[in-house]
Short mmCIF file of C-alpha atoms in Angstrom, two decimals:
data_model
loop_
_atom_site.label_atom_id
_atom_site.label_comp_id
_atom_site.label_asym_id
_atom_site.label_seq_id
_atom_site.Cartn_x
_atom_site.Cartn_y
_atom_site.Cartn_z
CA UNK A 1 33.84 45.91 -68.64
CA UNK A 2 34.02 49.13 -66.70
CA UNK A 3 33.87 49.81 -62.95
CA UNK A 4 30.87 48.50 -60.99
CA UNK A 5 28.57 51.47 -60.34
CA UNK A 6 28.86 52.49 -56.70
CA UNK A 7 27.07 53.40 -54.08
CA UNK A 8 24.61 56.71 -54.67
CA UNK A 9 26.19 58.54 -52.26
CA UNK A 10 29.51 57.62 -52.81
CA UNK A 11 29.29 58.60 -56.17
CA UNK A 12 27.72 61.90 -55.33
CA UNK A 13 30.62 62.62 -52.93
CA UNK A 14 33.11 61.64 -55.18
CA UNK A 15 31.18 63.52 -58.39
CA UNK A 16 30.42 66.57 -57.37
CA UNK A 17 33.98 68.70 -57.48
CA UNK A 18 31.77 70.15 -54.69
CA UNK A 19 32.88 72.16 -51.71
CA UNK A 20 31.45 74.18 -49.16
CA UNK A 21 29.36 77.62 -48.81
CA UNK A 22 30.94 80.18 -46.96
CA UNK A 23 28.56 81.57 -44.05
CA UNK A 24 26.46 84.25 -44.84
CA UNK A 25 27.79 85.85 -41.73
CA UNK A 26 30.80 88.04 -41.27
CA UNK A 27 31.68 91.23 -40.46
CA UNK A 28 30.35 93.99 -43.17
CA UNK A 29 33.21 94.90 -44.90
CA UNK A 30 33.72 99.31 -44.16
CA UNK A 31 33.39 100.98 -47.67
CA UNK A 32 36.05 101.78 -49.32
CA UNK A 33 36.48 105.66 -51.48
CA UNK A 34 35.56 105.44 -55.22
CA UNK A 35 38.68 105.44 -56.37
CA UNK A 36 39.80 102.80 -54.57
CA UNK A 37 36.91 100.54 -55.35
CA UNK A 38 37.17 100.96 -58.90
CA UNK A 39 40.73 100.15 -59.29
CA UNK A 40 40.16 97.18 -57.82
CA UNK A 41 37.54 96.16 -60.56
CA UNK A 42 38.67 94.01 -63.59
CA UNK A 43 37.83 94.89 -67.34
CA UNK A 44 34.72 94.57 -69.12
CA UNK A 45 34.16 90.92 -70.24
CA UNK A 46 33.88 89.58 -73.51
CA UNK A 47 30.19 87.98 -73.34
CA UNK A 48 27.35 90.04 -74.91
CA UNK A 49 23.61 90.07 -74.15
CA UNK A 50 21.70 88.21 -76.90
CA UNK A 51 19.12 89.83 -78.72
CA UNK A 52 16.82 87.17 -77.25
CA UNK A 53 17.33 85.44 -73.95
CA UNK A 54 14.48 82.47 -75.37
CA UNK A 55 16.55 79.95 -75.75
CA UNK A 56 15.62 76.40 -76.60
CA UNK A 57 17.98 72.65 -77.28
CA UNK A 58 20.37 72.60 -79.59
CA UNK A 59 21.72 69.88 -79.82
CA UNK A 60 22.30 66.30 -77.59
CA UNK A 61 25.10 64.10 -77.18
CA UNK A 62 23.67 60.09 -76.51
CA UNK A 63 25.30 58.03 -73.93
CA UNK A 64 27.21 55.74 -75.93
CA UNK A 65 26.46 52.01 -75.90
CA UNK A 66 26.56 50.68 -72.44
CA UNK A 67 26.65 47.27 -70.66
CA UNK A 68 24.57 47.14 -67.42
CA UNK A 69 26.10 48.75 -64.36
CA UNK A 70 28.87 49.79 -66.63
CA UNK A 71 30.40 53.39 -64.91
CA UNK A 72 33.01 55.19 -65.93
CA UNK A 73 33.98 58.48 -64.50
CA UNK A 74 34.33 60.99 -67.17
CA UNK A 75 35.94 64.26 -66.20
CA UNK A 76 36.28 67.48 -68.69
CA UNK A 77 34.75 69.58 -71.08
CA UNK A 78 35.94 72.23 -73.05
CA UNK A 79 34.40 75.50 -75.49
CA UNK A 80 36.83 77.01 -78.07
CA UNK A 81 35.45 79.10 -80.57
CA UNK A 82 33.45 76.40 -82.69
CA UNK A 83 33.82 73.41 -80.74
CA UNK A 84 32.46 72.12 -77.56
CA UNK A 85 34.77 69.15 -76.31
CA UNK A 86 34.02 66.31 -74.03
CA UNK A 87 35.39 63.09 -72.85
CA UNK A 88 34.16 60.10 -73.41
CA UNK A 89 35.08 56.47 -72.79
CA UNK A 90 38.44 56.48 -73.43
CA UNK A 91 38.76 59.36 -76.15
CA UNK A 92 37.90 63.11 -76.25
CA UNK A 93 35.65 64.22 -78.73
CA UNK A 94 34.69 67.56 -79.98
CA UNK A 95 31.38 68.56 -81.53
CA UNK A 96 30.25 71.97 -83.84
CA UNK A 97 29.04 74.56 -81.16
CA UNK A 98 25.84 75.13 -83.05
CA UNK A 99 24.83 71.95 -84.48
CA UNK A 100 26.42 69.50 -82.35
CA UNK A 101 27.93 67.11 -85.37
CA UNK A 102 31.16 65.36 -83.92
CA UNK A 103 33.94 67.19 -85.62
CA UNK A 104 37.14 65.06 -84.47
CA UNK A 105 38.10 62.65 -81.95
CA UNK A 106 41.52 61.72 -79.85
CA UNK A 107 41.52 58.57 -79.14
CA UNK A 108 43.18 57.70 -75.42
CA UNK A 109 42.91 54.34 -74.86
CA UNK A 110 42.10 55.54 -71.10
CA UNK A 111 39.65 57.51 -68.98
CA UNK A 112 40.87 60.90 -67.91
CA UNK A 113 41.54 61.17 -64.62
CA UNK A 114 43.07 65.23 -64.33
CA UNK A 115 42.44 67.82 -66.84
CA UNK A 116 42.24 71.38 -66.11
CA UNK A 117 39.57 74.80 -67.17
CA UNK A 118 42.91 76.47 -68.50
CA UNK A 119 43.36 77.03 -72.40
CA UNK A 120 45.95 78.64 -73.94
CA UNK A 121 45.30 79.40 -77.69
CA UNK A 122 42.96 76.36 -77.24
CA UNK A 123 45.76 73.85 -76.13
CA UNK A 124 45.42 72.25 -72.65
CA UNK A 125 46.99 69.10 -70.88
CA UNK A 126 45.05 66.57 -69.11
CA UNK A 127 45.49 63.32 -67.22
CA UNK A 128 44.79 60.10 -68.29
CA UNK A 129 44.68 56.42 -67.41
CA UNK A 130 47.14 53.59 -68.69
CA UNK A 131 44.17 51.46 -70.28
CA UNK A 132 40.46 50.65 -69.74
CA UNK A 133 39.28 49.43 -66.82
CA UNK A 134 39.34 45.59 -66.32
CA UNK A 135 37.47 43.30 -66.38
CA UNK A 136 36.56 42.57 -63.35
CA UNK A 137 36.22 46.92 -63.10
CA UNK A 138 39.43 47.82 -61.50
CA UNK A 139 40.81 51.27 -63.06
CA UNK A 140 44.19 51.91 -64.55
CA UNK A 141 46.81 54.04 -63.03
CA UNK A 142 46.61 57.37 -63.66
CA UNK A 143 50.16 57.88 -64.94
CA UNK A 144 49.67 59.23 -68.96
CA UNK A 145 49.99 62.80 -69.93
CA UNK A 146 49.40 64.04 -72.84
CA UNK A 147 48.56 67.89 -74.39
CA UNK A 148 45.99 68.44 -76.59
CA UNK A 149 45.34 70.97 -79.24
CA UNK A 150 41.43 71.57 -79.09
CA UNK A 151 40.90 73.67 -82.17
CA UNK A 152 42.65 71.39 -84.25
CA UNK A 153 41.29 68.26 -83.07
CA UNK A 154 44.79 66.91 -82.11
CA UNK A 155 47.35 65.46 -79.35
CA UNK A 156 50.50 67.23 -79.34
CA UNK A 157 52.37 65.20 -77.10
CA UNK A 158 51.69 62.09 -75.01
CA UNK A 159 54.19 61.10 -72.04
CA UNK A 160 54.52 60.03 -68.52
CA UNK A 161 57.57 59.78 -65.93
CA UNK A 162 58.94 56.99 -64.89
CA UNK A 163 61.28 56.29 -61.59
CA UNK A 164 63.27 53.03 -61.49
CA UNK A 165 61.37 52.09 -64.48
CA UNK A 166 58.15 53.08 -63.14
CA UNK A 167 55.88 55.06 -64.43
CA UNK A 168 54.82 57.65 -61.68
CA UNK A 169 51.00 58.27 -60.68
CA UNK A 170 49.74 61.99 -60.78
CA UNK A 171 46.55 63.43 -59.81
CA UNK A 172 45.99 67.08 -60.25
CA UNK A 173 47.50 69.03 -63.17
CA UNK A 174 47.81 72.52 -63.68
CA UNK A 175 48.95 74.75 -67.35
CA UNK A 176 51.19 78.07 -67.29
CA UNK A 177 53.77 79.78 -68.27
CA UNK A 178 54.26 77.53 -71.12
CA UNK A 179 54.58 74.30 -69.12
CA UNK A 180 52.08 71.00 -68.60
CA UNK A 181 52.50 70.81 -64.85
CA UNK A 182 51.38 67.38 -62.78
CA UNK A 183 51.19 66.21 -59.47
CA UNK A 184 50.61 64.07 -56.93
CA UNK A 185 51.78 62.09 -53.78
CA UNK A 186 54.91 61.45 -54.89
CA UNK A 187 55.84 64.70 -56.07
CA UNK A 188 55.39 67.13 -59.05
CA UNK A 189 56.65 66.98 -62.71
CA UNK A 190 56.08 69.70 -65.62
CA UNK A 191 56.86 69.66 -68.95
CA UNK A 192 57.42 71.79 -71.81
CA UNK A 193 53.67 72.76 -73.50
CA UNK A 194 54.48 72.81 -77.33
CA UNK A 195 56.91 69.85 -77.34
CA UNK A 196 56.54 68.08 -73.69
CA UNK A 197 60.01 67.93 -73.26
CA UNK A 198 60.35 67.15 -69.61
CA UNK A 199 61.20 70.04 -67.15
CA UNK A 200 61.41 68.75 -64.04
CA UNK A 201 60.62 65.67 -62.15
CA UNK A 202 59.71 64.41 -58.83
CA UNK A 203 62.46 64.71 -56.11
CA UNK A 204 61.63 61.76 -53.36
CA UNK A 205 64.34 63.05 -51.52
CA UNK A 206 63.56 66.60 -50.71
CA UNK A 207 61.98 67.28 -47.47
CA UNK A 208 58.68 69.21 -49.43
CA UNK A 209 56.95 67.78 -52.23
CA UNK A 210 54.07 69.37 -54.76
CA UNK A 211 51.09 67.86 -54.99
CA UNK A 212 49.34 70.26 -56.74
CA UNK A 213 49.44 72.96 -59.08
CA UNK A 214 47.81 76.19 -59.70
CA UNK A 215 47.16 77.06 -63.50
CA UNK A 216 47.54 80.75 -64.61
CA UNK A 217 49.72 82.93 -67.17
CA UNK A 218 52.24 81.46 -64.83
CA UNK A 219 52.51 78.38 -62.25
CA UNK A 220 51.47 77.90 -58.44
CA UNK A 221 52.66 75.23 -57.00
CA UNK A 222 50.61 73.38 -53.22
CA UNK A 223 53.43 71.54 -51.27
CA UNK A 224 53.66 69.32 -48.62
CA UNK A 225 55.91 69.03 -46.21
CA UNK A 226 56.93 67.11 -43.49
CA UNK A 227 56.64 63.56 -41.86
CA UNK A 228 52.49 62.48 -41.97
CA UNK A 229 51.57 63.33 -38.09
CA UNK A 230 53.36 66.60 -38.37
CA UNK A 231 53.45 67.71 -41.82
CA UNK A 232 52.60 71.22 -42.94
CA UNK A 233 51.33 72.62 -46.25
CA UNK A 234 52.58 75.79 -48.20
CA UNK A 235 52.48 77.37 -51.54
CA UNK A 236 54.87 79.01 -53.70
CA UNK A 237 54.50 81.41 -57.05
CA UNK A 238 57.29 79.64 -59.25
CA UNK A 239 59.38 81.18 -61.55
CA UNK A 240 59.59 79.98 -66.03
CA UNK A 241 62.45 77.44 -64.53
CA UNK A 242 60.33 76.57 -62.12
CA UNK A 243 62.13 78.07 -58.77
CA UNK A 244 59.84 79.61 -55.72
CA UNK A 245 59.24 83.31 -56.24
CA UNK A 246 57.82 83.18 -52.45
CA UNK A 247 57.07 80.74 -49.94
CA UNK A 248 54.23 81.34 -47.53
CA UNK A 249 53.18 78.24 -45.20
CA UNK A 250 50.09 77.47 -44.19
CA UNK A 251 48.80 76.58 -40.60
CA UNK A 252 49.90 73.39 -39.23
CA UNK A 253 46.30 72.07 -38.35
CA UNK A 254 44.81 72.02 -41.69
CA UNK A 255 43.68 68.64 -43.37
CA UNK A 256 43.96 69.36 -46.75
CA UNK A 257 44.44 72.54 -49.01
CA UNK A 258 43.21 73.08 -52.99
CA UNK A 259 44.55 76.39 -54.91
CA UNK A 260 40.91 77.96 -56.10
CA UNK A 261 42.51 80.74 -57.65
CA UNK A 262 46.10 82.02 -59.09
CA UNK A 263 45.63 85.71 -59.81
CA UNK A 264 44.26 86.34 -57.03
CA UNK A 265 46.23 83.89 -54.95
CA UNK A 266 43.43 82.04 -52.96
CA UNK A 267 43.71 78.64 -50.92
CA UNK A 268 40.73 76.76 -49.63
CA UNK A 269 41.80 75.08 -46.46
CA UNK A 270 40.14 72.06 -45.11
CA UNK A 271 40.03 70.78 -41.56
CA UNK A 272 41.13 67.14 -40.72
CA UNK A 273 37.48 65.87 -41.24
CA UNK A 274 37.79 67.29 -44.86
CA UNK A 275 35.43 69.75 -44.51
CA UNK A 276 35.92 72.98 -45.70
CA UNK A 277 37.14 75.83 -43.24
CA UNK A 278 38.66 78.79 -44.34
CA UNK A 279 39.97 80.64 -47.64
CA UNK A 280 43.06 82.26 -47.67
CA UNK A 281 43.92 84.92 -49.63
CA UNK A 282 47.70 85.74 -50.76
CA UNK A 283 50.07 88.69 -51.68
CA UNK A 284 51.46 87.58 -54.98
CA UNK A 285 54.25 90.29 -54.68
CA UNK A 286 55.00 89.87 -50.93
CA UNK A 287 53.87 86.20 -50.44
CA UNK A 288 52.27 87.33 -46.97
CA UNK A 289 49.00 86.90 -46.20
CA UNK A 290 46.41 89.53 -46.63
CA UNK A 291 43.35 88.18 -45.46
CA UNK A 292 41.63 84.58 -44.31
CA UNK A 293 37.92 84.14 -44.76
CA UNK A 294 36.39 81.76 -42.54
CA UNK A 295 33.68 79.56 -43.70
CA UNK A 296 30.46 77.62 -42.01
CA UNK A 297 30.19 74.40 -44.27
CA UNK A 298 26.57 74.41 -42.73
CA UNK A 299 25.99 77.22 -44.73
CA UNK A 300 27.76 77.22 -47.78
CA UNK A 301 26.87 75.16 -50.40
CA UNK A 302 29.36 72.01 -51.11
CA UNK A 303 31.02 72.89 -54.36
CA UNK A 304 34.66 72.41 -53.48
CA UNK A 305 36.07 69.41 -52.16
CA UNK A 306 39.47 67.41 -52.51
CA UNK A 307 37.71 65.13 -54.44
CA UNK A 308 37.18 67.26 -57.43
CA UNK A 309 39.07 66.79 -60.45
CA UNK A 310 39.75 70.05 -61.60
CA UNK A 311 39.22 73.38 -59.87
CA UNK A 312 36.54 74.18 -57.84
CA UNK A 313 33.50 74.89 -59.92
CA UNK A 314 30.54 76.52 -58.12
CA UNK A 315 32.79 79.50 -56.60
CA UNK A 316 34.43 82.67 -58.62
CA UNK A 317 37.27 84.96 -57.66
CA UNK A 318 37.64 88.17 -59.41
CA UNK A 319 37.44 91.77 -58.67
CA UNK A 320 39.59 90.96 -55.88
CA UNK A 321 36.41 89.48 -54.58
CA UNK A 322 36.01 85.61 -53.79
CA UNK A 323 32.00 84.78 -54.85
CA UNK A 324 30.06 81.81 -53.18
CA UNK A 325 26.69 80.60 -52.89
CA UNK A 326 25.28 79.73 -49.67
CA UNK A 327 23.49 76.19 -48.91
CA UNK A 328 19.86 75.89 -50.38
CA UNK A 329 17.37 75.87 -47.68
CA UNK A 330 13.42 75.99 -47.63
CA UNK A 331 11.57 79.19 -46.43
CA UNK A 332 8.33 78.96 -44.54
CA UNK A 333 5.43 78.54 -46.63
CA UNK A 334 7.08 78.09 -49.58
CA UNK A 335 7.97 74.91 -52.14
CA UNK A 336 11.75 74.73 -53.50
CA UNK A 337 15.08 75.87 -52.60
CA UNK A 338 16.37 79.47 -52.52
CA UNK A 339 19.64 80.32 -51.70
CA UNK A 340 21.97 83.78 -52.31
CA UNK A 341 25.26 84.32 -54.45
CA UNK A 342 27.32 86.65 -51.84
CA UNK A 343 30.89 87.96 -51.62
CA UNK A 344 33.98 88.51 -49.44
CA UNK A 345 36.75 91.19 -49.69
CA UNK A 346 40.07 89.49 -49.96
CA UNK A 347 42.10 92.07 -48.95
CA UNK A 348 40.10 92.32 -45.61
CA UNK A 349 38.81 88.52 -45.30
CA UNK A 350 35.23 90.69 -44.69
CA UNK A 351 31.73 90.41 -46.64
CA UNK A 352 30.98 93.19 -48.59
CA UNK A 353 27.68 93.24 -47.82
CA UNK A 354 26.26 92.15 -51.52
CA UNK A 355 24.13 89.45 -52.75
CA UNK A 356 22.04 88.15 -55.26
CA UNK A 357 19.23 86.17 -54.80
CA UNK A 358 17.89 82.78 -56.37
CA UNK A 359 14.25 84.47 -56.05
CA UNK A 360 11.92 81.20 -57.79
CA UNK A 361 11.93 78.00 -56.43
CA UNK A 362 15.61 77.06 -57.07
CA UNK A 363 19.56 77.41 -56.30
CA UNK A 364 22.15 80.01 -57.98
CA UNK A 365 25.23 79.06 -58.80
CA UNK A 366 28.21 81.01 -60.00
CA UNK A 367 29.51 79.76 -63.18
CA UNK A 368 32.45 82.05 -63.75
CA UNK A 369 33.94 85.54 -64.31
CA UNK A 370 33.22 87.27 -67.09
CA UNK A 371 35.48 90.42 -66.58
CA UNK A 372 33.99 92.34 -63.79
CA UNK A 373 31.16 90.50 -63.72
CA UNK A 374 29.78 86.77 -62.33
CA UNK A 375 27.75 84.52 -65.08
CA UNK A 376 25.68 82.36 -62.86
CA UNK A 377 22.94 79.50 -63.99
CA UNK A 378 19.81 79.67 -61.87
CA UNK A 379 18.87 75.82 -61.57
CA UNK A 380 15.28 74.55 -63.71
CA UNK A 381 12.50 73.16 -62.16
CA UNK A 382 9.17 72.00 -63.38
CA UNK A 383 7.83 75.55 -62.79
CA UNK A 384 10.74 78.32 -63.00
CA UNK A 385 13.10 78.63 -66.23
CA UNK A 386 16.48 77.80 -66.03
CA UNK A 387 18.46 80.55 -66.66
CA UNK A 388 21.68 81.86 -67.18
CA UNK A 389 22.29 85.12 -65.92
CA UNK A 390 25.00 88.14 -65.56
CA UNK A 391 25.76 89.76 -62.37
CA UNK A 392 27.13 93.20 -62.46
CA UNK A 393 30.36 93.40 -60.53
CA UNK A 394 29.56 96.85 -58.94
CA UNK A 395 25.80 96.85 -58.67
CA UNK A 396 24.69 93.17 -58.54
CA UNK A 397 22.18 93.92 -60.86
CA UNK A 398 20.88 90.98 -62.65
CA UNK A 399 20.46 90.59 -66.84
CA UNK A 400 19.24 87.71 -68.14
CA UNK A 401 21.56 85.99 -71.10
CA UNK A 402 19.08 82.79 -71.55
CA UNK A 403 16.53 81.44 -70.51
CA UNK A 404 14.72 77.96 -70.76
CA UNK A 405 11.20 77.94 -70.08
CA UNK A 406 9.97 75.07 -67.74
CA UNK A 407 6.88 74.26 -70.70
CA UNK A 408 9.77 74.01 -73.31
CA UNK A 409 9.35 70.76 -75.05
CA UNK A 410 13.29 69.90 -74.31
CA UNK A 411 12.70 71.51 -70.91
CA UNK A 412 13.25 67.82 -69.27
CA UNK A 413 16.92 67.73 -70.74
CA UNK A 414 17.48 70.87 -69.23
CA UNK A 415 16.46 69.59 -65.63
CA UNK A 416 17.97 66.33 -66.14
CA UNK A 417 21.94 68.03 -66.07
CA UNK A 418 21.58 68.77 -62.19
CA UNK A 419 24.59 70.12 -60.47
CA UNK A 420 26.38 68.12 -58.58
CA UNK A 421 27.06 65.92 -60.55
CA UNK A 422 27.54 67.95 -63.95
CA UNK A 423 30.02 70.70 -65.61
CA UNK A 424 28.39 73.06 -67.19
CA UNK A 425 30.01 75.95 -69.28
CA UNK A 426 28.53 79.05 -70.82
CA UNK A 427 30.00 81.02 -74.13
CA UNK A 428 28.78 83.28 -76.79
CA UNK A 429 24.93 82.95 -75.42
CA UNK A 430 25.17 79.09 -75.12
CA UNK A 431 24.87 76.58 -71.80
CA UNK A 432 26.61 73.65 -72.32
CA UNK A 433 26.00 71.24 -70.18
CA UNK A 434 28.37 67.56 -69.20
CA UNK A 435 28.15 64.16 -67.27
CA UNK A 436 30.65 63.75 -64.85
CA UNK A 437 29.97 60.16 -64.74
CA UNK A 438 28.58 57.80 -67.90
CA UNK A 439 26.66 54.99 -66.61
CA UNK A 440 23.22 53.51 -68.25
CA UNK A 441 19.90 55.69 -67.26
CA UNK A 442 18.73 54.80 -63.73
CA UNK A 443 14.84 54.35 -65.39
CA UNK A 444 13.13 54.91 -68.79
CA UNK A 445 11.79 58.04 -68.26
CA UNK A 446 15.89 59.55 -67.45
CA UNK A 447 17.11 60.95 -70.68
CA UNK A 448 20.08 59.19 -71.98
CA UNK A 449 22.09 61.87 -72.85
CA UNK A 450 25.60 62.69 -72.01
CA UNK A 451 25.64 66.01 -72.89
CA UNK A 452 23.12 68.91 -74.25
CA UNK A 453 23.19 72.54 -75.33
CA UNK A 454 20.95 75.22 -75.57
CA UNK A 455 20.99 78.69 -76.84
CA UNK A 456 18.90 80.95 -78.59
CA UNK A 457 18.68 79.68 -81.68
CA UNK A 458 17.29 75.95 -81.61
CA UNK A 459 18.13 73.60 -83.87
CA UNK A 460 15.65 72.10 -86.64
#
């Protein structure tokens, strides 16, 4: 039997990776020459306009058979090449990116619980738990590790660390530099990628412990450190043997702290009541500051909390920019929610002045970086398309990759993956879209899929 399904808004707090818009406020950031501004710009991305933006359903994954108030939280999702990935109920299971027929399956024998956006080659690690839920719905420690080869359809490796015989809890896991790196509150552990030969392990006796880490082309690891009452947080850039680079500490009055971004260095800081604060940007060469962006959480939409299990979807760094969306709100007159995509400097902490607008009825959202440029999804409604769209990194000029019109026949799918409470990924003119959570459709008229994909070329 799996977990009893809780509370709505429980679940929605502990669902939706979410975190908090950053204020629309702000000083304007003072222009900077040319030349300056476009060295600062990353390359040109890899995703291409489609000759058509129409796009329609592709494919659906079913809920698998459920009992009721079965719930069973569900995190991860994956696009190589040809294969969309997601987990399941104790397995991971990839499907054909076009036609949506399973392809392979790794059986776990426990939910995931830590998994991370990071591929390299198409390997990644995630967490998992040490069995299925009870009975009675009590979870399984979230102590297995295991790296898994997502073009081939394969585990590599499965392990976990034990102390005194133990087997050690983790919660967050990060991939670089070759290593599977995990963590939690009783320290960090990483192991060796292609053969999970174990690096390091945690140290109870040190006076700092990681309990997170960064992934990247190479490692970043959150500590803590300190008695609870007066500890302090800081973050290091760690070497292939895993030794600090740098050391820069964070404030002392800060609740919490999650690593957004490696390269850039950014840290979202939270304040004792868990909300989120301030984003602080750091000199990977130096490890000094360069700039800390303060945030309203009444104003910036809730897409990164320390509940999420992965990094902080809704938000994108790049361009040595940090990209948010601010909180939906109504306008007078008007039906819906509109809200703005806008972005900070982080080498000054300032706003740079640009936006982009939701326009219709409904929320933007960034999705990711795509080179110098944002992919956002534009939310569906009933009477505006959902869309995904590309934001130019210099001009914020909008292009439309795909669009789902709201008299589609699958258009219902489409609304039904609402964020929040969903990942949703984007490649090679294709929205993928993912339950965080698998539980049995609230009422009839609730689709009971699991996942869904559309793109311009619909299937049948």
């Amino acid at each position: 039997a799996a977990q009893s399904e809780p509370d709505p808004a429980v679940a929605l707090a502990l669902l939706v990776g979410g975190g908090v818009w950053l204020g629309l406020g702000g000083d304007d950031a003072a222009p900077a020459d040319d030349k300056q501004q476009e060295a600062r710009f990353d390359g040109p991305g890899t995703e291409k306009k489609p000759a058509d933006s129409k796009a329609g359903l592709l494919f659906e994954v079913p809920d698998p058979p459920l009992a009721k108030g079965d719930f069973f939280v569900a995190p991860g999702s994956w696009v190589t090449e040809d294969t969309y990935v997601k987990t399941g109920i104790g397995k991971v299971v990839g499907f054909d990116v076009q036609s949506g027929r399973q392809v392979w399956e790794i059986a776990l024998g426990g939910q995931v619980c830590g998994f991370t956006d990071k591929m390299v080659e198409g390997r990644t690690g995630i967490l998992f738990q040490d069995g299925l839920p009870d009975e009675d719905g009590k979870y399984k420690p979230c102590t297995e590790i295991a790296a898994l080869d997502l073009n081939a359809g394969m585990m590599l490796w499965r392990a976990s660390v034990k102390r005194s015989g133990t087997k050690t809890v983790f919660h967050e896991i990060g991939v670089g530099a070759g290593k599977v790196a995990v963590a939690g509150d009783n320290g960090g552990a990483a192991l060796d990628l292609d053969n999970g030969k174990l690096l390091w392990e945690p140290r109870p006796t040190e006076p700092c412990y990681d309990m997170a880490y960064g992934s990247g082309e190479d490692l970043v690891a959150l500590q803590n450190c300190g008695q609870e009452g007066n500890d302090r947080a800081q973050v290091q850039l760690l070497d292939d043997a895993g030794k600090p680079r740098f050391t820069y500490k964070l404030p002392r009055n800060l609740g919490f702290a999650k690593i957004v971004s490696s390269d850039p260095l950014v840290v979202a800081a939270f304040a004792d009541d868990m909300k989120l604060t301030d984003f602080f940007s750091i000199d990977r060469r130096k490890g000094t500051l360069r700039s800390k962006i303060a945030v309203d959480p009444a104003r910036t939409m809730k897409t990164c909390t320390i509940d999420a299990h992965s990094e902080c979807p809704a938000l994108a760094v790049g361009n040595d920019r940090l990209y948010l969306a601010t909180t939906p709100r109504t306008e007078s007159g008007k039906t819906g929610y509109v809200n703005e995509i806008v972005s900070y400097d982080l080498a000054t902490g300032k706003a740079t002045g640009q936006r982009a607008d939701s326009r219709g009825k409904t929320p933007l959202i960034p999705l990711r970086m795509d080179g110098r440029d944002v992919l956002a999804y534009r939310v569906a409604s009933t009477s505006t398309p959902g869309q995904v769209v590309r934001i130019d990194g210099r001009t914020f000029k909008e292009t439309v990759y795909l669009s789902v019109s709201p008299d589609d026949e699958n258009a219902e799918v489409l609304r039904h993956f609402a964020p929040g409470t969903v990942e949703f990924r984007y490649g090679k003119g294709r929205l993928f879209m993912a339950e965080l959570y698998i539980r049995p459709p609230y009422s009839k008229f609730e689709p009971p899929y699991l996942a869904a994909a559309f793109g311009a070329a619909p299937a049948g």
